[in-house]
mmCIF file of C-alpha atoms in Angstrom:
data_model
loop_
_atom_site.group_PDB
_atom_site.id
_atom_site.type_symbol
_atom_site.label_atom_id
_atom_site.label_comp_id
_atom_site.label_asym_id
_atom_site.label_seq_id
_atom_site.Cartn_x
_atom_site.Cartn_y
_atom_site.Cartn_z
ATOM 1 C CA MET E 1 93.721 68.730 67.633
ATOM 2 C CA LYS E 2 95.509 72.080 67.922
ATOM 3 C CA LYS E 3 99.176 72.509 68.604
ATOM 4 C CA LEU E 4 99.672 74.446 71.820
ATOM 5 C CA ASN E 5 103.423 74.482 72.112
ATOM 6 C CA GLU E 6 106.509 72.930 70.638
ATOM 7 C CA MET E 7 110.179 72.579 71.384
ATOM 8 C CA LYS E 8 113.189 71.166 69.552
ATOM 9 C CA LEU E 9 116.384 69.822 70.946
ATOM 10 C CA THR E 10 119.501 68.625 69.116
ATOM 11 C CA MET E 11 122.145 66.785 71.084
ATOM 12 C CA GLU E 12 125.224 64.624 70.654
ATOM 13 C CA SER E 13 124.667 60.874 70.926
ATOM 14 C CA ARG E 14 126.279 60.659 74.358
ATOM 15 C CA SER E 15 124.808 58.462 77.069
ATOM 16 C CA VAL E 16 124.745 61.351 79.565
ATOM 17 C CA ASN E 17 122.146 62.953 77.311
ATOM 18 C CA GLU E 18 119.671 60.170 78.115
ATOM 19 C CA GLY E 19 119.056 61.752 81.511
ATOM 20 C CA PHE E 20 119.260 65.284 80.107
ATOM 21 C CA SER E 21 116.661 64.683 77.358
ATOM 22 C CA ARG E 22 114.079 62.983 79.569
ATOM 23 C CA ALA E 23 114.408 65.773 82.168
ATOM 24 C CA VAL E 24 113.868 68.385 79.412
ATOM 25 C CA VAL E 25 110.809 66.587 78.012
ATOM 26 C CA ALA E 26 109.335 66.087 81.539
ATOM 27 C CA ALA E 27 109.748 69.814 82.298
ATOM 28 C CA PHE E 28 108.110 70.710 78.983
ATOM 29 C CA ALA E 29 105.266 68.182 79.331
ATOM 30 C CA ALA E 30 104.604 69.502 82.884
ATOM 31 C CA LEU E 31 102.985 72.502 81.203
ATOM 32 C CA LEU E 32 99.955 70.206 80.576
ATOM 33 C CA ASP E 33 99.725 69.443 84.276
ATOM 34 C CA PRO E 34 100.031 65.629 83.995
ATOM 35 C CA THR E 35 99.896 63.259 86.958
ATOM 36 C CA LEU E 36 103.167 61.993 88.430
ATOM 37 C CA GLU E 37 102.460 58.584 86.865
ATOM 38 C CA GLU E 38 101.918 60.105 83.399
ATOM 39 C CA LEU E 39 105.134 62.075 83.783
ATOM 40 C CA SER E 40 107.029 59.008 84.866
ATOM 41 C CA ASP E 41 105.685 57.055 81.883
ATOM 42 C CA ILE E 42 106.749 59.821 79.465
ATOM 43 C CA LYS E 43 110.245 60.024 80.960
ATOM 44 C CA THR E 44 110.711 56.279 80.729
ATOM 45 C CA ALA E 45 109.579 56.104 77.077
ATOM 46 C CA VAL E 46 111.790 59.051 76.073
ATOM 47 C CA SER E 47 114.720 57.422 77.852
ATOM 48 C CA GLU E 48 114.189 54.227 75.840
ATOM 49 C CA ALA E 49 113.887 56.050 72.520
ATOM 50 C CA VAL E 50 116.994 58.234 73.072
ATOM 51 C CA THR E 51 118.987 55.245 74.384
ATOM 52 C CA ASN E 52 118.038 53.303 71.234
ATOM 53 C CA ALA E 53 119.252 56.161 69.033
ATOM 54 C CA ILE E 54 122.608 56.258 70.864
ATOM 55 C CA VAL E 55 123.205 52.531 71.370
ATOM 56 C CA HIS E 56 121.667 51.119 68.168
ATOM 57 C CA GLY E 57 121.334 54.059 65.738
ATOM 58 C CA TYR E 58 124.867 55.322 66.175
ATOM 59 C CA ARG E 59 126.366 52.185 67.795
ATOM 60 C CA GLU E 60 127.843 54.455 70.440
ATOM 61 C CA GLN E 61 129.635 56.524 67.793
ATOM 62 C CA SER E 62 129.113 60.248 67.603
ATOM 63 C CA GLY E 63 126.122 61.715 65.762
ATOM 64 C CA PRO E 64 123.193 64.114 66.261
ATOM 65 C CA VAL E 65 119.951 63.039 67.968
ATOM 66 C CA PHE E 66 116.995 65.293 67.113
ATOM 67 C CA LEU E 67 114.088 65.524 69.544
ATOM 68 C CA THR E 68 110.844 67.415 69.004
ATOM 69 C CA ALA E 69 108.138 67.593 71.628
ATOM 70 C CA THR E 70 104.679 68.952 70.832
ATOM 71 C CA LEU E 71 101.860 69.698 73.241
ATOM 72 C CA THR E 72 98.292 69.635 71.855
ATOM 73 C CA ASP E 73 94.964 70.793 73.224
ATOM 74 C CA LYS E 74 93.665 67.182 73.347
ATOM 75 C CA PRO E 75 95.566 67.434 75.751
ATOM 76 C CA SER E 76 98.400 65.205 74.584
ATOM 77 C CA VAL E 77 102.143 65.162 74.195
ATOM 78 C CA ARG E 78 103.894 63.952 71.059
ATOM 79 C CA ILE E 79 107.601 63.294 71.080
ATOM 80 C CA ARG E 80 109.677 62.545 68.007
ATOM 81 C CA VAL E 81 113.210 61.155 68.399
ATOM 82 C CA ARG E 82 115.220 61.017 65.160
ATOM 83 C CA ASP E 83 118.726 59.800 64.402
ATOM 84 C CA ARG E 84 120.742 59.581 61.214
ATOM 85 C CA GLY E 85 122.290 56.280 62.215
ATOM 86 C CA VAL E 86 122.375 52.804 60.720
ATOM 87 C CA GLY E 87 118.614 52.354 60.565
ATOM 88 C CA ILE E 88 116.554 49.206 61.004
ATOM 89 C CA ALA E 89 115.986 46.729 58.150
ATOM 90 C CA ASP E 90 113.040 44.920 59.780
ATOM 91 C CA VAL E 91 111.084 47.223 62.107
ATOM 92 C CA ALA E 92 108.526 44.538 63.078
ATOM 93 C CA GLU E 93 111.351 42.264 64.195
ATOM 94 C CA ALA E 94 113.055 45.070 66.145
ATOM 95 C CA ARG E 95 109.785 45.866 67.948
ATOM 96 C CA ARG E 96 109.265 42.253 69.079
ATOM 97 C CA PRO E 97 109.827 41.913 72.838
ATOM 98 C CA LEU E 98 113.192 40.386 73.831
ATOM 99 C CA PHE E 99 114.654 40.941 70.344
ATOM 100 C CA THR E 100 118.087 42.528 70.691
ATOM 101 C CA THR E 101 121.109 42.891 68.443
ATOM 102 C CA MET E 102 123.332 43.630 71.409
ATOM 103 C CA GLN E 103 125.574 41.382 73.409
ATOM 104 C CA GLY E 104 125.574 41.966 77.144
ATOM 105 C CA GLU E 105 122.703 43.208 79.183
ATOM 106 C CA ARG E 106 120.308 45.108 76.960
ATOM 107 C CA ALA E 107 117.057 43.331 77.729
ATOM 108 C CA GLY E 108 115.470 43.882 74.315
ATOM 109 C CA LEU E 109 112.431 45.493 75.916
ATOM 110 C CA GLY E 110 112.848 49.132 74.886
ATOM 111 C CA PHE E 111 109.952 49.103 72.428
ATOM 112 C CA ALA E 112 107.818 46.959 74.805
ATOM 113 C CA VAL E 113 108.262 49.643 77.494
ATOM 114 C CA MET E 114 107.471 52.461 75.035
ATOM 115 C CA GLU E 115 104.330 50.643 73.804
ATOM 116 C CA SER E 116 103.078 49.860 77.284
ATOM 117 C CA PHE E 117 103.743 53.384 78.686
ATOM 118 C CA MET E 118 102.567 55.447 75.736
ATOM 119 C CA ASP E 119 99.273 55.371 73.732
ATOM 120 C CA ARG E 120 100.901 55.259 70.340
ATOM 121 C CA VAL E 121 104.401 54.321 69.113
ATOM 122 C CA GLN E 122 105.328 54.751 65.462
ATOM 123 C CA VAL E 123 108.693 53.700 64.032
ATOM 124 C CA ARG E 124 109.947 54.743 60.598
ATOM 125 C CA SER E 125 113.318 53.578 59.512
ATOM 126 C CA ALA E 126 115.524 52.912 56.461
ATOM 127 C CA PRO E 127 118.872 51.149 56.569
ATOM 128 C CA GLY E 128 121.689 53.657 56.179
ATOM 129 C CA LYS E 129 119.332 56.605 56.600
ATOM 130 C CA GLY E 130 118.312 56.491 60.247
ATOM 131 C CA THR E 131 115.286 55.979 62.455
ATOM 132 C CA THR E 132 112.405 58.139 63.652
ATOM 133 C CA VAL E 133 110.383 57.083 66.653
ATOM 134 C CA THR E 134 107.176 58.998 67.407
ATOM 135 C CA LEU E 135 105.617 58.593 70.832
ATOM 136 C CA GLU E 136 102.212 59.897 71.793
ATOM 137 C CA LYS E 137 100.299 60.079 75.049
ATOM 138 C CA THR E 138 97.036 61.633 76.068
ATOM 139 C CA ILE E 139 97.272 63.543 79.298
ATOM 140 C CA GLY E 140 94.113 62.872 81.244
ATOM 141 C CA GLY E 141 95.374 63.379 84.735
ATOM 142 C CA LYS E 142 93.902 66.715 85.672
ATOM 143 C CA ARG E 143 91.149 68.406 83.761
ATOM 144 C CA HIS E 144 91.427 71.921 82.471
ATOM 145 C CA ASP E 145 87.689 72.491 82.159
ATOM 146 C CA GLY E 146 87.375 74.823 85.067
ATOM 147 C CA MET X 1 123.435 57.553 90.628
ATOM 148 C CA SER X 2 125.361 55.493 93.179
ATOM 149 C CA ALA X 3 125.302 52.077 94.890
ATOM 150 C CA LYS X 4 126.214 51.421 98.516
ATOM 151 C CA LEU X 5 127.103 47.831 99.340
ATOM 152 C CA GLU X 6 126.721 46.153 102.748
ATOM 153 C CA TYR X 7 127.570 42.590 103.726
ATOM 154 C CA GLY X 8 126.504 40.531 106.701
ATOM 155 C CA GLY X 9 125.022 37.147 107.550
ATOM 156 C CA GLY X 10 125.408 35.772 104.071
ATOM 157 C CA VAL X 11 123.578 38.704 102.516
ATOM 158 C CA VAL X 12 124.893 41.363 100.190
ATOM 159 C CA ARG X 13 122.602 44.404 100.171
ATOM 160 C CA VAL X 14 122.953 46.965 97.439
ATOM 161 C CA ARG X 15 121.314 50.317 98.032
ATOM 162 C CA PHE X 16 120.894 52.164 94.767
ATOM 163 C CA SER X 17 120.223 55.852 94.642
ATOM 164 C CA GLY X 18 119.527 58.317 91.824
ATOM 165 C CA GLU X 19 118.593 57.471 88.239
ATOM 166 C CA ILE X 20 119.184 54.069 86.640
ATOM 167 C CA ASP X 21 119.473 54.169 82.886
ATOM 168 C CA HIS X 22 121.818 52.787 80.221
ATOM 169 C CA HIS X 23 124.421 55.379 81.199
ATOM 170 C CA ALA X 24 124.321 54.450 84.892
ATOM 171 C CA ALA X 25 123.805 50.659 84.621
ATOM 172 C CA SER X 26 127.215 50.005 83.057
ATOM 173 C CA LEU X 27 128.905 51.828 85.970
ATOM 174 C CA LEU X 28 126.885 50.038 88.665
ATOM 175 C CA ARG X 29 127.455 46.511 87.380
ATOM 176 C CA ALA X 30 131.197 46.106 88.138
ATOM 177 C CA SER X 31 131.100 46.846 91.844
ATOM 178 C CA ILE X 32 128.140 44.539 92.463
ATOM 179 C CA ASP X 33 129.649 41.706 90.492
ATOM 180 C CA SER X 34 132.982 41.919 92.326
ATOM 181 C CA ALA X 35 131.109 41.818 95.688
ATOM 182 C CA ILE X 36 129.207 38.675 94.571
ATOM 183 C CA ALA X 37 132.485 37.013 93.464
ATOM 184 C CA GLN X 38 134.247 37.855 96.678
ATOM 185 C CA LYS X 39 131.495 37.220 99.280
ATOM 186 C CA ARG X 40 129.525 34.499 97.469
ATOM 187 C CA PRO X 41 126.365 35.479 99.403
ATOM 188 C CA LYS X 42 123.307 33.270 99.850
ATOM 189 C CA THR X 43 121.088 36.244 99.109
ATOM 190 C CA LEU X 44 121.566 39.375 97.079
ATOM 191 C CA ILE X 45 119.163 42.238 97.950
ATOM 192 C CA LEU X 46 118.810 45.004 95.454
ATOM 193 C CA ASP X 47 117.245 47.949 97.249
ATOM 194 C CA PHE X 48 115.673 50.547 94.909
ATOM 195 C CA GLY X 49 114.347 52.726 97.756
ATOM 196 C CA ALA X 50 116.334 55.815 96.771
ATOM 197 C CA VAL X 51 115.988 55.380 93.022
ATOM 198 C CA SER X 52 114.222 58.323 91.402
ATOM 199 C CA PHE X 53 114.066 56.918 87.854
ATOM 200 C CA MET X 54 114.511 53.587 86.129
ATOM 201 C CA ASP X 55 114.070 52.471 82.508
ATOM 202 C CA SER X 56 114.568 49.076 80.862
ATOM 203 C CA SER X 57 118.281 49.227 81.663
ATOM 204 C CA GLY X 58 117.265 48.236 85.216
ATOM 205 C CA ILE X 59 115.865 44.966 83.805
ATOM 206 C CA GLY X 60 119.276 43.982 82.404
ATOM 207 C CA LEU X 61 120.875 44.978 85.677
ATOM 208 C CA VAL X 62 118.576 42.656 87.659
ATOM 209 C CA MET X 63 118.624 39.845 85.095
ATOM 210 C CA GLY X 64 122.438 39.771 84.919
ATOM 211 C CA ARG X 65 122.725 39.625 88.730
ATOM 212 C CA TYR X 66 120.011 36.973 88.870
ATOM 213 C CA LYS X 67 122.085 34.777 86.563
ATOM 214 C CA LEU X 68 125.212 35.290 88.662
ATOM 215 C CA MET X 69 123.351 34.387 91.884
ATOM 216 C CA GLN X 70 121.838 31.372 90.213
ATOM 217 C CA ALA X 71 125.316 30.190 89.197
ATOM 218 C CA ILE X 72 126.494 30.184 92.845
ATOM 219 C CA GLY X 73 123.236 28.683 94.127
ATOM 220 C CA GLY X 74 121.958 31.902 95.732
ATOM 221 C CA ALA X 75 118.748 33.920 95.568
ATOM 222 C CA ILE X 76 117.905 37.504 94.662
ATOM 223 C CA ARG X 77 115.441 39.938 96.200
ATOM 224 C CA VAL X 78 114.393 43.253 94.731
ATOM 225 C CA GLU X 79 113.022 45.696 97.292
ATOM 226 C CA ASN X 80 111.452 49.143 97.629
ATOM 227 C CA LEU X 81 110.482 49.610 93.988
ATOM 228 C CA SER X 82 108.668 52.794 93.058
ATOM 229 C CA PRO X 83 105.380 52.235 91.122
ATOM 230 C CA GLY X 84 107.149 53.170 87.888
ATOM 231 C CA ALA X 85 110.133 50.839 88.413
ATOM 232 C CA TYR X 86 107.767 48.070 89.503
ATOM 233 C CA LYS X 87 105.797 48.496 86.259
ATOM 234 C CA VAL X 88 108.982 48.092 84.206
ATOM 235 C CA MET X 89 110.121 45.011 86.100
ATOM 236 C CA ARG X 90 106.693 43.376 85.865
ATOM 237 C CA LEU X 91 106.640 43.988 82.130
ATOM 238 C CA ALA X 92 109.854 41.955 81.882
ATOM 239 C CA GLY X 93 108.372 39.128 83.963
ATOM 240 C CA LEU X 94 111.029 39.592 86.657
ATOM 241 C CA ASP X 95 108.376 38.828 89.307
ATOM 242 C CA ARG X 96 108.716 35.176 88.181
ATOM 243 C CA LEU X 97 112.475 35.010 88.848
ATOM 244 C CA GLY X 98 112.546 36.252 92.413
ATOM 245 C CA GLU X 99 110.842 38.388 94.912
ATOM 246 C CA LEU X 100 109.781 41.874 93.812
ATOM 247 C CA LYS X 101 108.648 44.219 96.553
ATOM 248 C CA GLN X 102 107.134 47.619 96.072
ATOM 249 C CA LYS X 103 107.817 50.541 98.321
ATOM 250 C CA GLU X 104 105.466 50.712 101.289
ATOM 251 C CA VAL X 105 103.092 53.602 100.932
ATOM 252 C CA SER X 106 103.107 55.559 104.178
#
């Protein structure tokens, strides 16, 4: 699998950047000519990962969110969202559907959405160090054989 | 992101437009909840016809309103979902709580 293109984005953990980051990733992933459904899936998963970094990683305090998107010749897109926030002690528990540490109306389905919309979701985290979520999706929509 | 509210015949209809995410959901909640408290409708219709994006924040938005409507003995209907938004709502099992309708394909 060869890397075709890559971009990096660093942003403040502000909730307005949820919309900004998914729009940036969608524009970048569009270079692989995905279907509208694939693009919508990618945007939704990125939105969940970035929202987690802001809401959970930094608990709505200020901090940097690092996003890297890589396009490969598979063709596939790989997105890494990293924060230097509080981290997760038990990743398996955090990934369980409906698990949430938040009061109010967070549904606890962020990881469930990422898992169902992407082909692969990897979470690496250490308490006090931060969390890195890696999302991967094969783009099969339109062929580039011709 | 915005929400237009209409009331008539015991029905509150909320027409969302734009993108619904964590940022937007918190702003949308207050106006809907005050309309429910004031009008005490029999049915709340959440119309997603003009929504261009929705993530799991939309689930919380629907769930929270479902609980409010349940508390006053009313029902909830979710209409005009895009395929993407429908997929998110189905994943949460919201089709078991009330009516979920997808956008008609013309």
